[in-house]
Amino acid sequence: MFSKIYNDEDLYPIISNYCNENNIEICLSESLQDNADDQLIILKVDEYYSSKKMHNPPPAVDCIILVKCDKKPCYDLYLIELKSINSPSGFNKENIAQKFKTIIDDFLGNKFSHIFSNEEYCNFNCYFVSDPYRCNNLNQDEYDKKIHSEGLKLDYFNSIKPFRFKNKVSFIQSKLPNPMISKC
C-alpha cells in the first residue's frame, strides 16, 4: 500500500512527517520513529480537502496515520482530528462526526478505494484530540471517566453509531493532547 500512496499524484503531496496543528500533535513511539520510512505514513487529508483545491470542500479530519504491522500482514489505521480549544463551545460535535464520515465514505471508500479497500487492517481508530475542559492534570483513564460520568459534550461521540471501515468498527475516541502512536 505504501508504494501506491507514494506513486499517487494526489496523495504524494499530502504525505507528512507529522500530524500536528496549533500546538497539538500526535507523538510517535521511539521504535516507530526509528522505522518510520518502512512502517509509517502520515497523510494530511485536510490539505487534500482544502478550499484552495476544492470549491466548498466537505469537512475533513486533519490526518490519517497508517502503521504497517511487523507481526501480521495488516495495518493500523488512525483518523485524527486535532483541536486546540479552551472550552466545549470551541467545537461543533456534529461537524466533528461529519469530518470522520467524509474521510471514511469519500476519501477511503470512494476516491482512493483502489488503494485502501484492498488491504487488511488490524485496528481502526478515530481520535478527536483536544482538551476543552482543561484537564491536563488528568491521565487518559481519568479523563474518560470524567467525560462519561458528568455527561459532558464529548460523551456525544459514544451515543452515535460507530464508524465502519472494511470489517473494523470505531467510535470517535476523545484523547488528551498529545497521544502516542506505537508499532503494532
PDB file of C-alpha atoms in Angstrom:
ATOM      1  CA  MET A   1       0.000   0.000   0.000  1.00  0.00           C
ATOM      2  CA  PHE A   2       2.784   2.441   0.847  1.00  0.00           C
ATOM      3  CA  SER A   3       4.247   2.305  -2.659  1.00  0.00           C
ATOM      4  CA  LYS A   4       0.788   3.004  -4.137  1.00  0.00           C
ATOM      5  CA  ILE A   5       0.465   6.068  -1.910  1.00  0.00           C
ATOM      6  CA  TYR A   6       3.936   7.343  -2.824  1.00  0.00           C
ATOM      7  CA  ASN A   7       3.162   6.871  -6.515  1.00  0.00           C
ATOM      8  CA  ASP A   8      -0.254   8.546  -6.476  1.00  0.00           C
ATOM      9  CA  GLU A   9      -0.081  12.124  -7.766  1.00  0.00           C
ATOM     10  CA  ASP A  10      -2.892  13.277  -5.456  1.00  0.00           C
ATOM     11  CA  LEU A  11      -1.613  11.559  -2.310  1.00  0.00           C
ATOM     12  CA  TYR A  12       2.130  12.161  -2.585  1.00  0.00           C
ATOM     13  CA  PRO A  13       1.823  15.950  -1.935  1.00  0.00           C
ATOM     14  CA  ILE A  14      -0.088  15.380   1.312  1.00  0.00           C
ATOM     15  CA  ILE A  15       2.424  12.972   2.844  1.00  0.00           C
ATOM     16  CA  SER A  16       3.861  14.496   6.016  1.00  0.00           C
ATOM     17  CA  ASN A  17       6.343  13.671   8.759  1.00  0.00           C
ATOM     18  CA  TYR A  18       3.977  14.976  11.447  1.00  0.00           C
ATOM     19  CA  CYS A  19       0.347  15.102  12.446  1.00  0.00           C
ATOM     20  CA  ASN A  20       0.126  18.412  14.260  1.00  0.00           C
ATOM     21  CA  GLU A  21      -1.864  21.611  14.383  1.00  0.00           C
ATOM     22  CA  ASN A  22      -1.974  24.576  16.773  1.00  0.00           C
ATOM     23  CA  ASN A  23       0.358  23.107  19.434  1.00  0.00           C
ATOM     24  CA  ILE A  24      -1.372  19.724  19.441  1.00  0.00           C
ATOM     25  CA  GLU A  25       0.313  16.750  17.884  1.00  0.00           C
ATOM     26  CA  ILE A  26       0.384  13.017  17.680  1.00  0.00           C
ATOM     27  CA  CYS A  27       3.521  11.625  19.248  1.00  0.00           C
ATOM     28  CA  LEU A  28       5.250   8.622  17.742  1.00  0.00           C
ATOM     29  CA  SER A  29       6.953   5.995  19.867  1.00  0.00           C
ATOM     30  CA  GLU A  30      10.716   5.856  19.529  1.00  0.00           C
ATOM     31  CA  SER A  31      10.583   2.406  17.923  1.00  0.00           C
ATOM     32  CA  LEU A  32       8.131   3.711  15.321  1.00  0.00           C
ATOM     33  CA  GLN A  33      10.244   6.819  14.658  1.00  0.00           C
ATOM     34  CA  ASP A  34      13.298   4.619  14.100  1.00  0.00           C
ATOM     35  CA  ASN A  35      11.478   2.673  11.361  1.00  0.00           C
ATOM     36  CA  ALA A  36       9.215   5.434  10.062  1.00  0.00           C
ATOM     37  CA  ASP A  37      10.160   5.072   6.392  1.00  0.00           C
ATOM     38  CA  ASP A  38       9.187   1.402   6.328  1.00  0.00           C
ATOM     39  CA  GLN A  39       6.295   1.334   8.785  1.00  0.00           C
ATOM     40  CA  LEU A  40       4.558   4.706   8.825  1.00  0.00           C
ATOM     41  CA  ILE A  41       2.750   7.102   6.520  1.00  0.00           C
ATOM     42  CA  ILE A  42       1.019  10.260   7.667  1.00  0.00           C
ATOM     43  CA  LEU A  43      -1.398  11.919   5.248  1.00  0.00           C
ATOM     44  CA  LYS A  44      -2.592  15.479   5.880  1.00  0.00           C
ATOM     45  CA  VAL A  45      -6.043  14.909   4.419  1.00  0.00           C
ATOM     46  CA  ASP A  46      -7.236  18.370   5.431  1.00  0.00           C
ATOM     47  CA  GLU A  47      -4.786  19.664   2.803  1.00  0.00           C
ATOM     48  CA  TYR A  48      -6.388  17.423   0.187  1.00  0.00           C
ATOM     49  CA  TYR A  49      -9.817  18.877   1.024  1.00  0.00           C
ATOM     50  CA  SER A  50      -8.593  22.469   1.416  1.00  0.00           C
ATOM     51  CA  SER A  51     -10.551  25.299  -0.159  1.00  0.00           C
ATOM     52  CA  LYS A  52      -7.505  26.108  -2.325  1.00  0.00           C
ATOM     53  CA  LYS A  53      -8.039  22.865  -4.209  1.00  0.00           C
ATOM     54  CA  MET A  54     -11.797  22.406  -3.898  1.00  0.00           C
ATOM     55  CA  HIS A  55     -14.702  24.817  -4.112  1.00  0.00           C
ATOM     56  CA  ASN A  56     -16.846  24.361  -0.995  1.00  0.00           C
ATOM     57  CA  PRO A  57     -14.895  21.390   0.421  1.00  0.00           C
ATOM     58  CA  PRO A  58     -16.574  18.969   2.831  1.00  0.00           C
ATOM     59  CA  PRO A  59     -15.362  18.887   6.438  1.00  0.00           C
ATOM     60  CA  ALA A  60     -12.411  16.509   6.868  1.00  0.00           C
ATOM     61  CA  VAL A  61     -10.171  15.340   9.699  1.00  0.00           C
ATOM     62  CA  ASP A  62      -6.605  16.606   9.895  1.00  0.00           C
ATOM     63  CA  CYS A  63      -4.626  13.394   9.407  1.00  0.00           C
ATOM     64  CA  ILE A  64      -4.642   9.749   8.529  1.00  0.00           C
ATOM     65  CA  ILE A  65      -1.871   7.692  10.083  1.00  0.00           C
ATOM     66  CA  LEU A  66      -1.090   4.240   8.712  1.00  0.00           C
ATOM     67  CA  VAL A  67       1.212   1.906  10.624  1.00  0.00           C
ATOM     68  CA  LYS A  68       2.405  -1.245   8.903  1.00  0.00           C
ATOM     69  CA  CYS A  69       2.435  -4.109  11.392  1.00  0.00           C
ATOM     70  CA  ASP A  70       5.532  -6.210  11.996  1.00  0.00           C
ATOM     71  CA  LYS A  71       3.895  -9.406  13.167  1.00  0.00           C
ATOM     72  CA  LYS A  72       0.867  -9.635  10.866  1.00  0.00           C
ATOM     73  CA  PRO A  73       0.189  -8.652   7.246  1.00  0.00           C
ATOM     74  CA  CYS A  74      -2.067  -5.729   8.163  1.00  0.00           C
ATOM     75  CA  TYR A  75      -2.112  -2.036   9.068  1.00  0.00           C
ATOM     76  CA  ASP A  76      -3.284   0.060  11.985  1.00  0.00           C
ATOM     77  CA  LEU A  77      -5.423   2.905  10.643  1.00  0.00           C
ATOM     78  CA  TYR A  78      -5.899   6.146  12.603  1.00  0.00           C
ATOM     79  CA  LEU A  79      -8.183   9.000  11.579  1.00  0.00           C
ATOM     80  CA  ILE A  80      -7.272  12.045  13.639  1.00  0.00           C
ATOM     81  CA  GLU A  81      -8.874  15.417  14.261  1.00  0.00           C
ATOM     82  CA  LEU A  82      -6.823  17.902  16.316  1.00  0.00           C
ATOM     83  CA  LYS A  83      -8.492  20.850  18.040  1.00  0.00           C
ATOM     84  CA  SER A  84      -6.737  23.433  20.203  1.00  0.00           C
ATOM     85  CA  ILE A  85      -9.624  24.870  22.222  1.00  0.00           C
ATOM     86  CA  ASN A  86     -10.175  26.030  25.788  1.00  0.00           C
ATOM     87  CA  SER A  87     -13.879  25.295  26.160  1.00  0.00           C
ATOM     88  CA  PRO A  88     -16.510  22.903  24.820  1.00  0.00           C
ATOM     89  CA  SER A  89     -18.056  25.764  22.842  1.00  0.00           C
ATOM     90  CA  GLY A  90     -14.948  25.595  20.623  1.00  0.00           C
ATOM     91  CA  PHE A  91     -16.253  22.652  18.606  1.00  0.00           C
ATOM     92  CA  ASN A  92     -19.421  21.517  16.916  1.00  0.00           C
ATOM     93  CA  LYS A  93     -19.954  17.832  17.701  1.00  0.00           C
ATOM     94  CA  GLU A  94     -21.985  17.114  14.530  1.00  0.00           C
ATOM     95  CA  ASN A  95     -19.279  18.780  12.398  1.00  0.00           C
ATOM     96  CA  ILE A  96     -16.579  16.660  14.049  1.00  0.00           C
ATOM     97  CA  ALA A  97     -18.563  13.481  13.326  1.00  0.00           C
ATOM     98  CA  GLN A  98     -19.055  14.610   9.710  1.00  0.00           C
ATOM     99  CA  LYS A  99     -15.283  15.039   9.310  1.00  0.00           C
ATOM    100  CA  PHE A 100     -14.750  11.363  10.087  1.00  0.00           C
ATOM    101  CA  LYS A 101     -17.635  10.350   7.839  1.00  0.00           C
ATOM    102  CA  THR A 102     -16.135  12.314   4.910  1.00  0.00           C
ATOM    103  CA  ILE A 103     -12.824  10.501   5.214  1.00  0.00           C
ATOM    104  CA  ILE A 104     -14.363   7.037   5.561  1.00  0.00           C
ATOM    105  CA  ASP A 105     -17.012   7.384   2.861  1.00  0.00           C
ATOM    106  CA  ASP A 106     -15.354   9.699   0.350  1.00  0.00           C
ATOM    107  CA  PHE A 107     -11.574   9.504   0.781  1.00  0.00           C
ATOM    108  CA  LEU A 108     -11.035   5.865   1.813  1.00  0.00           C
ATOM    109  CA  GLY A 109     -14.196   4.350   0.355  1.00  0.00           C
ATOM    110  CA  ASN A 110     -14.536   6.268  -2.901  1.00  0.00           C
ATOM    111  CA  LYS A 111     -11.732   8.461  -4.249  1.00  0.00           C
ATOM    112  CA  PHE A 112      -8.888   6.198  -3.095  1.00  0.00           C
ATOM    113  CA  SER A 113     -10.686   2.905  -2.604  1.00  0.00           C
ATOM    114  CA  HIS A 114      -8.293   1.331  -5.135  1.00  0.00           C
ATOM    115  CA  ILE A 115      -5.560   1.831  -2.514  1.00  0.00           C
ATOM    116  CA  PHE A 116      -7.300   1.471   0.851  1.00  0.00           C
ATOM    117  CA  SER A 117     -10.082  -1.051   0.266  1.00  0.00           C
ATOM    118  CA  ASN A 118      -7.819  -3.899  -0.812  1.00  0.00           C
ATOM    119  CA  GLU A 119      -5.825  -4.027   2.423  1.00  0.00           C
ATOM    120  CA  GLU A 120      -6.263  -5.742   5.767  1.00  0.00           C
ATOM    121  CA  TYR A 121      -6.451  -3.673   8.937  1.00  0.00           C
ATOM    122  CA  CYS A 122      -5.516  -4.878  12.405  1.00  0.00           C
ATOM    123  CA  ASN A 123      -7.020  -1.852  14.126  1.00  0.00           C
ATOM    124  CA  PHE A 124      -9.160   1.112  13.129  1.00  0.00           C
ATOM    125  CA  ASN A 125      -9.254   4.166  15.407  1.00  0.00           C
ATOM    126  CA  CYS A 126     -10.946   7.553  15.205  1.00  0.00           C
ATOM    127  CA  TYR A 127      -9.316  10.108  17.540  1.00  0.00           C
ATOM    128  CA  PHE A 128     -10.580  13.558  18.471  1.00  0.00           C
ATOM    129  CA  VAL A 129      -7.563  15.091  20.222  1.00  0.00           C
ATOM    130  CA  SER A 130      -8.422  18.094  22.364  1.00  0.00           C
ATOM    131  CA  ASP A 131      -8.731  19.332  25.924  1.00  0.00           C
ATOM    132  CA  PRO A 132     -11.781  21.610  26.005  1.00  0.00           C
ATOM    133  CA  TYR A 133     -12.202  21.106  29.765  1.00  0.00           C
ATOM    134  CA  ARG A 134      -8.585  21.942  30.665  1.00  0.00           C
ATOM    135  CA  CYS A 135      -7.960  18.561  32.241  1.00  0.00           C
ATOM    136  CA  ASN A 136      -4.235  18.463  31.610  1.00  0.00           C
ATOM    137  CA  ASN A 137      -3.643  17.192  35.150  1.00  0.00           C
ATOM    138  CA  LEU A 138      -5.658  14.013  34.447  1.00  0.00           C
ATOM    139  CA  ASN A 139      -4.428  10.858  32.761  1.00  0.00           C
ATOM    140  CA  GLN A 140      -6.426   9.400  29.857  1.00  0.00           C
ATOM    141  CA  ASP A 141      -8.410   6.935  32.022  1.00  0.00           C
ATOM    142  CA  GLU A 142      -9.404   9.683  34.480  1.00  0.00           C
ATOM    143  CA  TYR A 143     -10.352  11.943  31.570  1.00  0.00           C
ATOM    144  CA  ASP A 144     -12.562   9.232  30.021  1.00  0.00           C
ATOM    145  CA  LYS A 145     -14.323   8.659  33.366  1.00  0.00           C
ATOM    146  CA  LYS A 146     -14.907  12.413  33.795  1.00  0.00           C
ATOM    147  CA  ILE A 147     -16.428  12.719  30.317  1.00  0.00           C
ATOM    148  CA  HIS A 148     -18.794   9.781  30.861  1.00  0.00           C
ATOM    149  CA  SER A 149     -19.730  10.343  34.490  1.00  0.00           C
ATOM    150  CA  GLU A 150     -20.509  14.042  34.032  1.00  0.00           C
ATOM    151  CA  GLY A 151     -22.254  13.619  30.662  1.00  0.00           C
ATOM    152  CA  LEU A 152     -20.009  16.207  29.065  1.00  0.00           C
ATOM    153  CA  LYS A 153     -20.352  17.321  25.434  1.00  0.00           C
ATOM    154  CA  LEU A 154     -17.640  14.857  24.356  1.00  0.00           C
ATOM    155  CA  ASP A 155     -19.813  11.992  25.576  1.00  0.00           C
ATOM    156  CA  TYR A 156     -21.945  12.597  22.453  1.00  0.00           C
ATOM    157  CA  PHE A 157     -19.419  10.588  20.437  1.00  0.00           C
ATOM    158  CA  ASN A 158     -20.335   7.469  22.442  1.00  0.00           C
ATOM    159  CA  SER A 159     -24.016   7.893  21.608  1.00  0.00           C
ATOM    160  CA  ILE A 160     -23.716   7.968  17.821  1.00  0.00           C
ATOM    161  CA  LYS A 161     -23.492   4.971  15.554  1.00  0.00           C
ATOM    162  CA  PRO A 162     -19.886   3.755  15.358  1.00  0.00           C
ATOM    163  CA  PHE A 163     -17.959   4.214  12.125  1.00  0.00           C
ATOM    164  CA  ARG A 164     -17.137   1.212   9.962  1.00  0.00           C
ATOM    165  CA  PHE A 165     -14.330   0.671   7.528  1.00  0.00           C
ATOM    166  CA  LYS A 166     -13.894  -2.722   5.950  1.00  0.00           C
ATOM    167  CA  ASN A 167     -14.517  -5.191   8.771  1.00  0.00           C
ATOM    168  CA  LYS A 168     -13.469  -2.804  11.569  1.00  0.00           C
ATOM    169  CA  VAL A 169     -15.540  -0.542  13.827  1.00  0.00           C
ATOM    170  CA  SER A 170     -14.580   2.558  15.816  1.00  0.00           C
ATOM    171  CA  PHE A 171     -16.274   5.190  17.914  1.00  0.00           C
ATOM    172  CA  ILE A 172     -14.743   8.648  17.980  1.00  0.00           C
ATOM    173  CA  GLN A 173     -12.387   8.448  20.949  1.00  0.00           C
ATOM    174  CA  SER A 174     -11.673  11.649  22.879  1.00  0.00           C
ATOM    175  CA  LYS A 175      -7.942  11.831  23.536  1.00  0.00           C
ATOM    176  CA  LEU A 176      -5.975  14.299  25.596  1.00  0.00           C
ATOM    177  CA  PRO A 177      -3.098  16.044  23.798  1.00  0.00           C
ATOM    178  CA  ASN A 178      -0.577  14.614  22.759  1.00  0.00           C
ATOM    179  CA  PRO A 179      -1.366  10.891  22.440  1.00  0.00           C
ATOM    180  CA  MET A 180       1.257   8.356  21.425  1.00  0.00           C
ATOM    181  CA  ILE A 181       1.042   6.024  18.450  1.00  0.00           C
ATOM    182  CA  SER A 182       3.182   2.878  18.669  1.00  0.00           C
ATOM    183  CA  LYS A 183       4.150  -0.016  16.447  1.00  0.00           C
ATOM    184  CA  CYS A 184       1.536  -2.701  16.074  1.00  0.00           C
TER     185      CYS A 184
END
